[in-house]
CSV table of C-alpha atoms in Angstrom, one decimal:
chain,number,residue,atom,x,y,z
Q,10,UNK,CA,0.0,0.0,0.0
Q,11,UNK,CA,1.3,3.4,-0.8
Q,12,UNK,CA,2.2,5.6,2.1
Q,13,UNK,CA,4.4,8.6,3.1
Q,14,UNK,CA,7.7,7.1,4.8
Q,15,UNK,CA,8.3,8.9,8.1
Q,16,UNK,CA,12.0,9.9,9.4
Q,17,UNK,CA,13.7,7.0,10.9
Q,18,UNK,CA,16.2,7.3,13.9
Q,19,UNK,CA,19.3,7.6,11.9
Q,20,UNK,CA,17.9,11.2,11.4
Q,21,UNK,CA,18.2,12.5,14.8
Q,22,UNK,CA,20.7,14.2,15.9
Q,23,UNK,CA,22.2,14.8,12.7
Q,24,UNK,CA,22.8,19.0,11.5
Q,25,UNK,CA,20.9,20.4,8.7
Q,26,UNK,CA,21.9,19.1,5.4
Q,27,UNK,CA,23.5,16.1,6.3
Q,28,UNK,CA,22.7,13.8,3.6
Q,29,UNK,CA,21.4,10.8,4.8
Q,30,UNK,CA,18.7,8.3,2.8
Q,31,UNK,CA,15.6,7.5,4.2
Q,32,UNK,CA,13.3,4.9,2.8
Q,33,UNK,CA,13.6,1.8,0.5
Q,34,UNK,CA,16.4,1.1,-1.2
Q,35,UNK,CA,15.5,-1.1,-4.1
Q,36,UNK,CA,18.8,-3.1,-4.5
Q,37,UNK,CA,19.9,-0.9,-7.5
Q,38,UNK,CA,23.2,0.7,-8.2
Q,39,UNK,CA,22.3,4.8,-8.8
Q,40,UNK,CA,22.3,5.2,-12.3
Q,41,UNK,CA,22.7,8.3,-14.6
Q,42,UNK,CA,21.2,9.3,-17.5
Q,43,UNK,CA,21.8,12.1,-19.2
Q,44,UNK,CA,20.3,13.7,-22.4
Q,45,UNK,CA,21.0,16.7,-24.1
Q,46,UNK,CA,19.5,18.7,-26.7
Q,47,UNK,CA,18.9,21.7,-28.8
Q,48,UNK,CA,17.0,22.5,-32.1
Q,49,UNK,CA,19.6,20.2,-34.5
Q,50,UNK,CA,20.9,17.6,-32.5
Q,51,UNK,CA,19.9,15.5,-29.3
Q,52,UNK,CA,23.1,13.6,-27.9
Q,53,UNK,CA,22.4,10.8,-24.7
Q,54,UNK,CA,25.2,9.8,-22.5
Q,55,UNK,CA,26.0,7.5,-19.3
Q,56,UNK,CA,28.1,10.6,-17.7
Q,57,UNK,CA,30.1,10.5,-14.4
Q,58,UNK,CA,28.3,12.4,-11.5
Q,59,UNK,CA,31.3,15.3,-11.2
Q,60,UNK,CA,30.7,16.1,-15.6
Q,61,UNK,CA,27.3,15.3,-16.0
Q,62,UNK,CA,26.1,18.7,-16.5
Q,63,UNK,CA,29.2,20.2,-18.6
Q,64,UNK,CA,27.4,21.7,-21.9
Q,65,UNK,CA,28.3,19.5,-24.9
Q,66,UNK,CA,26.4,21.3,-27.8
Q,67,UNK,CA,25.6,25.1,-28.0
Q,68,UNK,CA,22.4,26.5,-26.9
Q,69,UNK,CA,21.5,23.2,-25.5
Q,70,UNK,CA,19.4,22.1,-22.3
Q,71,UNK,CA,21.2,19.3,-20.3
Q,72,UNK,CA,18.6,16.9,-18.4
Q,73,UNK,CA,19.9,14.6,-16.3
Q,74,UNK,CA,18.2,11.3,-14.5
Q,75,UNK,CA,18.9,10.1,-11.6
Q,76,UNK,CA,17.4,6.5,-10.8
Q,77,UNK,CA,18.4,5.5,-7.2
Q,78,UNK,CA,18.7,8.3,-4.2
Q,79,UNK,CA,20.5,6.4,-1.4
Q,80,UNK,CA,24.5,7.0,-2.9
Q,81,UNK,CA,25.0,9.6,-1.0
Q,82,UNK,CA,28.3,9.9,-2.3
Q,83,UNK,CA,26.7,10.4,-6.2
Q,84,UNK,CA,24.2,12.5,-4.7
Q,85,UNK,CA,26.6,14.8,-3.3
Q,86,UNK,CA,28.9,14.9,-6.3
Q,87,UNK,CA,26.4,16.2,-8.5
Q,88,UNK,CA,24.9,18.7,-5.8
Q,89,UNK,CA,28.4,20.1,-5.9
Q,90,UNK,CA,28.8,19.9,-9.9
Q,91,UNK,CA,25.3,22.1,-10.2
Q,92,UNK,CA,26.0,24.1,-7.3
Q,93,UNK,CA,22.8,23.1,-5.4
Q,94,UNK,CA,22.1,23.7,-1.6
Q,95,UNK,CA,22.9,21.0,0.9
Q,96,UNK,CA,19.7,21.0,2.5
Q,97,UNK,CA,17.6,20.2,-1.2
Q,98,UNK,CA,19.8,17.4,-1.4
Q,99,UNK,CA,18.9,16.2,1.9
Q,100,UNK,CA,15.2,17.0,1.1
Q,101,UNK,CA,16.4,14.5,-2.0
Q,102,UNK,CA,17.8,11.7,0.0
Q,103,UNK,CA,14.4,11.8,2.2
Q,104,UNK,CA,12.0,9.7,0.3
Q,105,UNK,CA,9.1,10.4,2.5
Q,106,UNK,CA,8.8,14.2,1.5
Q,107,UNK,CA,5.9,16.4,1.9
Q,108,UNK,CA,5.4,17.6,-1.8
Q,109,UNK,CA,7.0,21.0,-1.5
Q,110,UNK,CA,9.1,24.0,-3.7
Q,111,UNK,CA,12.3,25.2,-2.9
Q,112,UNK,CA,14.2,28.3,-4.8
Q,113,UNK,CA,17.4,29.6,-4.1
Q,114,UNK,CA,19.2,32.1,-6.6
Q,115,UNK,CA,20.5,29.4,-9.0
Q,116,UNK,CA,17.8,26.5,-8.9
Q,117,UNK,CA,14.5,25.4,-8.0
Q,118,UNK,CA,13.7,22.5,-6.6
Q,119,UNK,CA,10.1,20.6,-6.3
Q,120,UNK,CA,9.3,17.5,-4.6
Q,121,UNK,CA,6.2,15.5,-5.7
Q,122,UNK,CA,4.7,12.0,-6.0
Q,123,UNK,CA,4.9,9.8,-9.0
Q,124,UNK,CA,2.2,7.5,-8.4
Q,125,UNK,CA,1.7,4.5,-11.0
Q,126,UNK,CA,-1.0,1.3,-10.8
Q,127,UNK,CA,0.7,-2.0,-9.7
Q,128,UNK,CA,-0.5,-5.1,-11.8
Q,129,UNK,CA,-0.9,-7.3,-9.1
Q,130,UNK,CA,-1.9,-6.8,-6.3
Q,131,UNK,CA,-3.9,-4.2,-8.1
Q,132,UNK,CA,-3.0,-1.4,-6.1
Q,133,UNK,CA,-1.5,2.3,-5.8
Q,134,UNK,CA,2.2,2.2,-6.0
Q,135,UNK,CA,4.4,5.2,-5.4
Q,136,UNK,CA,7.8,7.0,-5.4
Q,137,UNK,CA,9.2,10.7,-4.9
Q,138,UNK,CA,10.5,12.6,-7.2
Q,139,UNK,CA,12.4,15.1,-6.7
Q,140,UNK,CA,13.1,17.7,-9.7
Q,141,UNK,CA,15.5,20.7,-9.8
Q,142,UNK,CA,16.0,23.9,-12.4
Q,143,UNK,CA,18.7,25.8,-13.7
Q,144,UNK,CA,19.4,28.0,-16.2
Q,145,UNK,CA,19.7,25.4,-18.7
Q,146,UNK,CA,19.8,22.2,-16.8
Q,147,UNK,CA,16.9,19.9,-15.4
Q,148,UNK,CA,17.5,17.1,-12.9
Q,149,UNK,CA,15.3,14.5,-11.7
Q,150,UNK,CA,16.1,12.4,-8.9
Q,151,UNK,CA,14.0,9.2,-8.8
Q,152,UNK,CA,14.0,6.4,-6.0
Q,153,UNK,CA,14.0,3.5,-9.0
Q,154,UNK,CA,14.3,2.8,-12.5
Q,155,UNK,CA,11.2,2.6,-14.6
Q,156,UNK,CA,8.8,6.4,-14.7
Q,157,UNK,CA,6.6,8.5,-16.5
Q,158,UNK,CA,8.7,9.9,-18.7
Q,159,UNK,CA,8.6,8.4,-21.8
Q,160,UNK,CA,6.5,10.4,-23.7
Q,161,UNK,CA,9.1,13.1,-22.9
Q,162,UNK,CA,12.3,11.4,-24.1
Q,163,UNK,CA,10.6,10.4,-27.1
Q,164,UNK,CA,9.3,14.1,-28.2
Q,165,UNK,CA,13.0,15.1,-27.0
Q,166,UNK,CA,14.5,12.3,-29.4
Q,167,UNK,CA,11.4,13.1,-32.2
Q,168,UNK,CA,11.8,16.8,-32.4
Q,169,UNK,CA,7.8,16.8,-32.1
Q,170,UNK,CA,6.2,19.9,-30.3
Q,171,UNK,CA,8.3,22.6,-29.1
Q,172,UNK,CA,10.0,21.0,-26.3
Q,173,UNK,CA,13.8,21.1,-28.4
Q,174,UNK,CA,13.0,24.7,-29.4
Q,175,UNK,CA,12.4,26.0,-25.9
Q,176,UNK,CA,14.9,25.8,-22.7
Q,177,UNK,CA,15.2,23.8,-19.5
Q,178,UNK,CA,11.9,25.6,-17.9
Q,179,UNK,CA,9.7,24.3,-20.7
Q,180,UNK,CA,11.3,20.7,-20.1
Q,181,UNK,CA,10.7,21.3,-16.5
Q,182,UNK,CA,7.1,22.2,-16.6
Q,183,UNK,CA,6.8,18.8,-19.2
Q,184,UNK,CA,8.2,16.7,-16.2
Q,185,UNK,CA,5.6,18.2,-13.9
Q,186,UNK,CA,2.4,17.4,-16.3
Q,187,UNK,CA,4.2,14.0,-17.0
Q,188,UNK,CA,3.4,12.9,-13.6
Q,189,UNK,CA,0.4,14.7,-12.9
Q,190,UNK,CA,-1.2,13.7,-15.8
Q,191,UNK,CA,-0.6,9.9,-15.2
Q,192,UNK,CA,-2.3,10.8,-11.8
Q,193,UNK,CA,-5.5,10.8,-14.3
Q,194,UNK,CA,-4.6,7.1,-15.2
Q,195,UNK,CA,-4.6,5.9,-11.7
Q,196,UNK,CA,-8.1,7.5,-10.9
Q,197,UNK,CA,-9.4,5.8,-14.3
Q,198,UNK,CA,-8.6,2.5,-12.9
Q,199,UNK,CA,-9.9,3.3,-8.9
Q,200,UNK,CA,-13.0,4.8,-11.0
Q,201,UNK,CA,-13.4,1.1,-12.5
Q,202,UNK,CA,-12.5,-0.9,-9.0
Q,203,UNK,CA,-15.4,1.7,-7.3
Q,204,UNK,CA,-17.8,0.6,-10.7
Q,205,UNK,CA,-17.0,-2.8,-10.0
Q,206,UNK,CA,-17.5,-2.7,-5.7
Q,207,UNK,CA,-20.9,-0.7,-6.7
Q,208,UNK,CA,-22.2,-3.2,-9.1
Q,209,UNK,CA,-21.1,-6.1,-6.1
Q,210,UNK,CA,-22.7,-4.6,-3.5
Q,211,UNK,CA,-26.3,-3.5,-5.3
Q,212,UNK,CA,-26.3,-7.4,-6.2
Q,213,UNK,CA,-25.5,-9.4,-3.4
Q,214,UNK,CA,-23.0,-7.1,-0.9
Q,215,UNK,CA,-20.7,-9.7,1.0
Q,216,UNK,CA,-17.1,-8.9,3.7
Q,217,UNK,CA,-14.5,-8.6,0.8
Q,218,UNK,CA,-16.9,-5.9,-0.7
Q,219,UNK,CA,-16.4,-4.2,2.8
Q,220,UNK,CA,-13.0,-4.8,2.5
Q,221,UNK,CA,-12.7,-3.1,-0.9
Q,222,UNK,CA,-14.7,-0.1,0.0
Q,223,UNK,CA,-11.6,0.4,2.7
Q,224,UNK,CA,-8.8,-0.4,1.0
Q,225,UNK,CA,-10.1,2.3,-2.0
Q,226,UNK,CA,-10.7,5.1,0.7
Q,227,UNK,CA,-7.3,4.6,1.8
Q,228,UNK,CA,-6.0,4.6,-1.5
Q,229,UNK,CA,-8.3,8.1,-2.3
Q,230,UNK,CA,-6.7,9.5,1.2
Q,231,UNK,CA,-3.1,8.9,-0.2
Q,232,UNK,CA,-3.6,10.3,-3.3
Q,233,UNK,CA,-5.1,13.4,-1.9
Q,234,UNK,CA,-2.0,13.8,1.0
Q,235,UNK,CA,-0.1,13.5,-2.5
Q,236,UNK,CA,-1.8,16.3,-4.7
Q,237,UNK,CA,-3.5,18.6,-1.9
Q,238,UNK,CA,0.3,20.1,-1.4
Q,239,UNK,CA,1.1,19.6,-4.7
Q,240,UNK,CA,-1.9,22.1,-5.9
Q,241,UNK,CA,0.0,24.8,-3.6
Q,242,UNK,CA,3.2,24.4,-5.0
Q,243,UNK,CA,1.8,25.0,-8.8
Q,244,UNK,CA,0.0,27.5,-7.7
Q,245,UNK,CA,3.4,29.5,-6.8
Q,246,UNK,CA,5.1,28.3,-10.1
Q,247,UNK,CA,1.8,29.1,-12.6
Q,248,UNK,CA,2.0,32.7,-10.5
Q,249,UNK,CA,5.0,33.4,-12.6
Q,250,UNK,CA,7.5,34.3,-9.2
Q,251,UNK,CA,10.4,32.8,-10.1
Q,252,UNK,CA,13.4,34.4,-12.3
Q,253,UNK,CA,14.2,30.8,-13.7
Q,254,UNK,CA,10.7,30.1,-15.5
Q,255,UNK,CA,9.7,32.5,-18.1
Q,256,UNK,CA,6.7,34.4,-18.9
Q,257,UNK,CA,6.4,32.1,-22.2
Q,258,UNK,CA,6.0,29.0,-20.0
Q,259,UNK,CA,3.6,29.8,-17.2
Q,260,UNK,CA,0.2,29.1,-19.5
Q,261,UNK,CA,1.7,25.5,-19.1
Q,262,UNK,CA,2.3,25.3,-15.6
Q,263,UNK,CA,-1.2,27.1,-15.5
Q,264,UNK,CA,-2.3,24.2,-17.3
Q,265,UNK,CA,-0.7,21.8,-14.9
Q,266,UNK,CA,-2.2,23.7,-11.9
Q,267,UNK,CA,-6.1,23.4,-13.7
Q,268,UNK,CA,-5.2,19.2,-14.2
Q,269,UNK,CA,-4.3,18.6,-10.3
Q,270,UNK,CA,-7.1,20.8,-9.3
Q,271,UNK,CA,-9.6,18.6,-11.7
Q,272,UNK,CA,-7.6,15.6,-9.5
Q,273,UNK,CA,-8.5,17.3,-6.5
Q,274,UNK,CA,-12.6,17.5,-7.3
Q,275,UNK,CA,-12.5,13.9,-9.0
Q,276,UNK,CA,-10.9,12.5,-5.8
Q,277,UNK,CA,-13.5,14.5,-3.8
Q,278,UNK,CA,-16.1,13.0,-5.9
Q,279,UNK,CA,-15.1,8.8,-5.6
Q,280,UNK,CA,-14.9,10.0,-1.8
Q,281,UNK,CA,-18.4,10.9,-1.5
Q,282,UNK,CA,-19.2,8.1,-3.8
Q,283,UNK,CA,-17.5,5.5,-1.7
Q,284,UNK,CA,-18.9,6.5,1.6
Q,285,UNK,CA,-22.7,6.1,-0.1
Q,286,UNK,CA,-21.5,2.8,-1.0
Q,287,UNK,CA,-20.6,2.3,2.3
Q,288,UNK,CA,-24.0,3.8,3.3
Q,289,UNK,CA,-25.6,1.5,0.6
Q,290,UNK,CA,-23.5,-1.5,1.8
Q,291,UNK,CA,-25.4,-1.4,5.3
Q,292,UNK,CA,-28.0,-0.9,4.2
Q,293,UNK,CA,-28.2,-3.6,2.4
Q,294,UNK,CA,-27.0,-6.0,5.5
Q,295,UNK,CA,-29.6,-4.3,7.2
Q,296,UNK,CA,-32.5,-5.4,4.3
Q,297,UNK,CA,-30.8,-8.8,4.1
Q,298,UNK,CA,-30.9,-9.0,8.0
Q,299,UNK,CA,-34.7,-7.8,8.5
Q,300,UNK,CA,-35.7,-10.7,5.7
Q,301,UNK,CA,-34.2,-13.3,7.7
Q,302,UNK,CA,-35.7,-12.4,10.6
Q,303,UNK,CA,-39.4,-11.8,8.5
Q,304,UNK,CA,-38.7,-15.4,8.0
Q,305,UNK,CA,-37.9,-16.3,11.1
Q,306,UNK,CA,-40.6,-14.6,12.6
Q,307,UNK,CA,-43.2,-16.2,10.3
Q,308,UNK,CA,-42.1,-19.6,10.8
Q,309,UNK,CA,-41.8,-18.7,15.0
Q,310,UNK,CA,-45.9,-17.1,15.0
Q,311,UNK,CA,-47.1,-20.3,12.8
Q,312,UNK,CA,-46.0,-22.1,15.5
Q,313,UNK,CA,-46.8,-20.9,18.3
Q,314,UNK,CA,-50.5,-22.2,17.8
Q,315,UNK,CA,-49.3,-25.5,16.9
Q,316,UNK,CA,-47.0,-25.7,20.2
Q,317,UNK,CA,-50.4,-25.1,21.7
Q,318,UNK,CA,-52.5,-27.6,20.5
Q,319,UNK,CA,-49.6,-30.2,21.0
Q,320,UNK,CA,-48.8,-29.0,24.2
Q,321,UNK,CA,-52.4,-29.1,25.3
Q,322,UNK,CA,-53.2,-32.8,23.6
Q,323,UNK,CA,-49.5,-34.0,25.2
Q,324,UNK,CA,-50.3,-33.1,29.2
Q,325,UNK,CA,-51.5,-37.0,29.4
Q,326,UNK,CA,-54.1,-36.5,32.0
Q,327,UNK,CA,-56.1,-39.5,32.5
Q,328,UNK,CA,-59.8,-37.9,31.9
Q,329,UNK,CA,-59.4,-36.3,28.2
Q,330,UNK,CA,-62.5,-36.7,26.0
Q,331,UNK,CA,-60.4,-36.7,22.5
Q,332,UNK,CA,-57.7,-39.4,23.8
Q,333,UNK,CA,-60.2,-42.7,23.7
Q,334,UNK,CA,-61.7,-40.7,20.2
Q,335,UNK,CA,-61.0,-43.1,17.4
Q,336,UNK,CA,-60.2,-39.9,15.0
Q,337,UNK,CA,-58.8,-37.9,17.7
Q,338,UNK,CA,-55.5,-37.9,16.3
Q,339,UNK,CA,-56.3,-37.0,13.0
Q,340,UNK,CA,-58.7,-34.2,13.9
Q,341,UNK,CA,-56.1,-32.1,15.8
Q,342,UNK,CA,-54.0,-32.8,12.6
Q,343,UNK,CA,-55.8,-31.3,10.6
Q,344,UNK,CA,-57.0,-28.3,12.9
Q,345,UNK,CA,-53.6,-27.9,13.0
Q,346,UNK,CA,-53.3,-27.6,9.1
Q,347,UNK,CA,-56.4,-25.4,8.8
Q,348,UNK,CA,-54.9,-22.9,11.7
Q,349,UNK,CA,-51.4,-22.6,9.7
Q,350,UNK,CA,-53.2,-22.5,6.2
Q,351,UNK,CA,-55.7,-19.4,7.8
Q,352,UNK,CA,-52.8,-17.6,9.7
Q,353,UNK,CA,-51.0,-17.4,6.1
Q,354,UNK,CA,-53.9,-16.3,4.2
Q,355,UNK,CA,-54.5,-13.7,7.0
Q,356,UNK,CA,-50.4,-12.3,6.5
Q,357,UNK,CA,-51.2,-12.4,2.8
Q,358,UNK,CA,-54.1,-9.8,3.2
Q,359,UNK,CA,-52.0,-7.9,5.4
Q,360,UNK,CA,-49.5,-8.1,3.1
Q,361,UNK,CA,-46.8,-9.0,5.5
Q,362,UNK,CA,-45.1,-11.7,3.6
């Protein structure tokens, strides 16, 4: 289940910037990946952590991926190669980060959530991701291989929109609505598990239904510790505050800002949807539950007469009329009969069964 990682131990005590990693680590070696492009040519490297951001072709943005945070000896040779603050690097190294924004005079640095759909167990899987600015670099620092980002490298690589025409704020703001808008994708497939749970529980509701009702209002209450803070921090960037984003790029942060608010009302909606599911749910226990008894009742008043009559008939006192009656026995049969046959007909009328 996804979940913000809290601070472990190893934290305390330690001074401000110290670049410790806390969270998973995914048995990986931290890998670098670096691509750079301008309008003519786009050139991809493996580069050391101390050159990876030296300018190769003129004019050209430099981004550089970083699968695996917990080298903090990598981590802190590329901090010193882009000149980036100690404490965002330790904001990098701490997996379980609050989606926030940074800026100091020569970066800016946003944390957020990448949150993808596991295949099985179907469920919400997530990682930080941690992205800083320059003036014609982008970094992304990610906890594992494997992203969003594909459709990114492959208009980088393609030459298709304007993403090789434009500088590193333009591919910054890209990597935002990359993740964001695969946020969309993970509420399509809740949206079809909610479908599914309502379709269940209108039918014939049963405990895993309960089950699944819970496990998707966790899964809502993630996502929205995820995006909630997230809306904040595009709300600064789309504002157009900071010196290292031009005017030119914040309609598309703007854009960015209207999709995680859209995330926002769509998660408020499943939320209300799920708790009248729940509501539905007992609900329907409760019919199930009051049919049972109906029945229970029903069968319990029809025999309350015949406990009667066989309780009377079953005392065995010596001077009893019907006990020397040849027919006796079949008599109180079938009074018996006609009592439970005239009690139904009578909750028939009354329209009790």
């Amino acid at each position: 289940m996804a979940r913000f990682i809290r601070p472990t131990r190893k934290t305390l005590g330690q001074p401000p910037g110290s670049l410790v990693h806390v969270g998973e680590v995914y048995g990986q070696e931290t890998t670098l990946a670096r691509i750079e492009y301008n309008a003519d040519h786009v050139v991809e490297s493996r580069p050391k952590p101390e050159i990876a951001l030296r300018p190769l072709l003129p004019d050209g943005v430099v981004w550089l991926d970083v699968d695996g945070v917990h080298d903090a000896a990598i981590i802190e040779a590329i901090g010193a190669s882009a000149e980036i603050h100690p404490l965002v690097l330790e904001d990098v190294m701490h997996t379980g980060e609050r989606p926030k924004l940074e800026e100091s005079g020569t970066s800016l640095f946003v944390s957020l959530r990448m949150l993808r759909i596991l295949e099985e167990p179907r469920d919400v899987d997530d990682e930080q991701v941690s992205l800083v600015l320059g003036r014609s670099w982008v970094i992304s620092f990610q906890e594992r291989q494997g992203d969003v980002f594909d459709a990114v490298r492959e208009r980088i690589r393609d030459g298709r929109g304007r993403i090789r025409k434009t500088g590193a704020d333009y591919l910054f703001s890209s990597l935002l609505d990359a993740v964001v808008d695969h946020y969309f994708v993970v509420l399509e497939d809740i949206g079809d598990r909610v479908e599914d749970v309502y379709e269940r529980v209108t039918r014939n509701p049963s405990r895993l239904d309960l089950d699944a009702i819970r496990r998707l209002k966790r899964e809502l209450l993630f996502m929205r510790k995820a995006v909630w803070p997230l809306r904040e921090v595009l709300s600064r960037l789309e504002h157009g505050e900071s010196l290292l984003v031009s005017p030119d790029v914040v309609p598309y942060l703007r854009d960015v800002y209207d999709h995680a608010v859209q995330i926002l009302d769509t998660l408020e909606t499943f939320r209300e949807m799920l708790t009248s599911l729940m509501d539905v749910y007992l609900s329907s226990l409760a019919n199930r539950t009051n049919e049972v008894m109906k029945v229970l009742t029903m069968i319990t008043t029809l025999f309350i007469p015949l406990s009667f009559l066989a309780g009377l008939y079953g005392m065995n006192f010596r001077f009893m009329p019907e006990l020397e009656w040849k027919y006796g026995y079949f008599v109180v049969l079938g009074l018996m009969a006609a009592v439970s046959v005239g009690m139904l007909i009578y909750f028939r009328k009354k329209r009790w069964l």
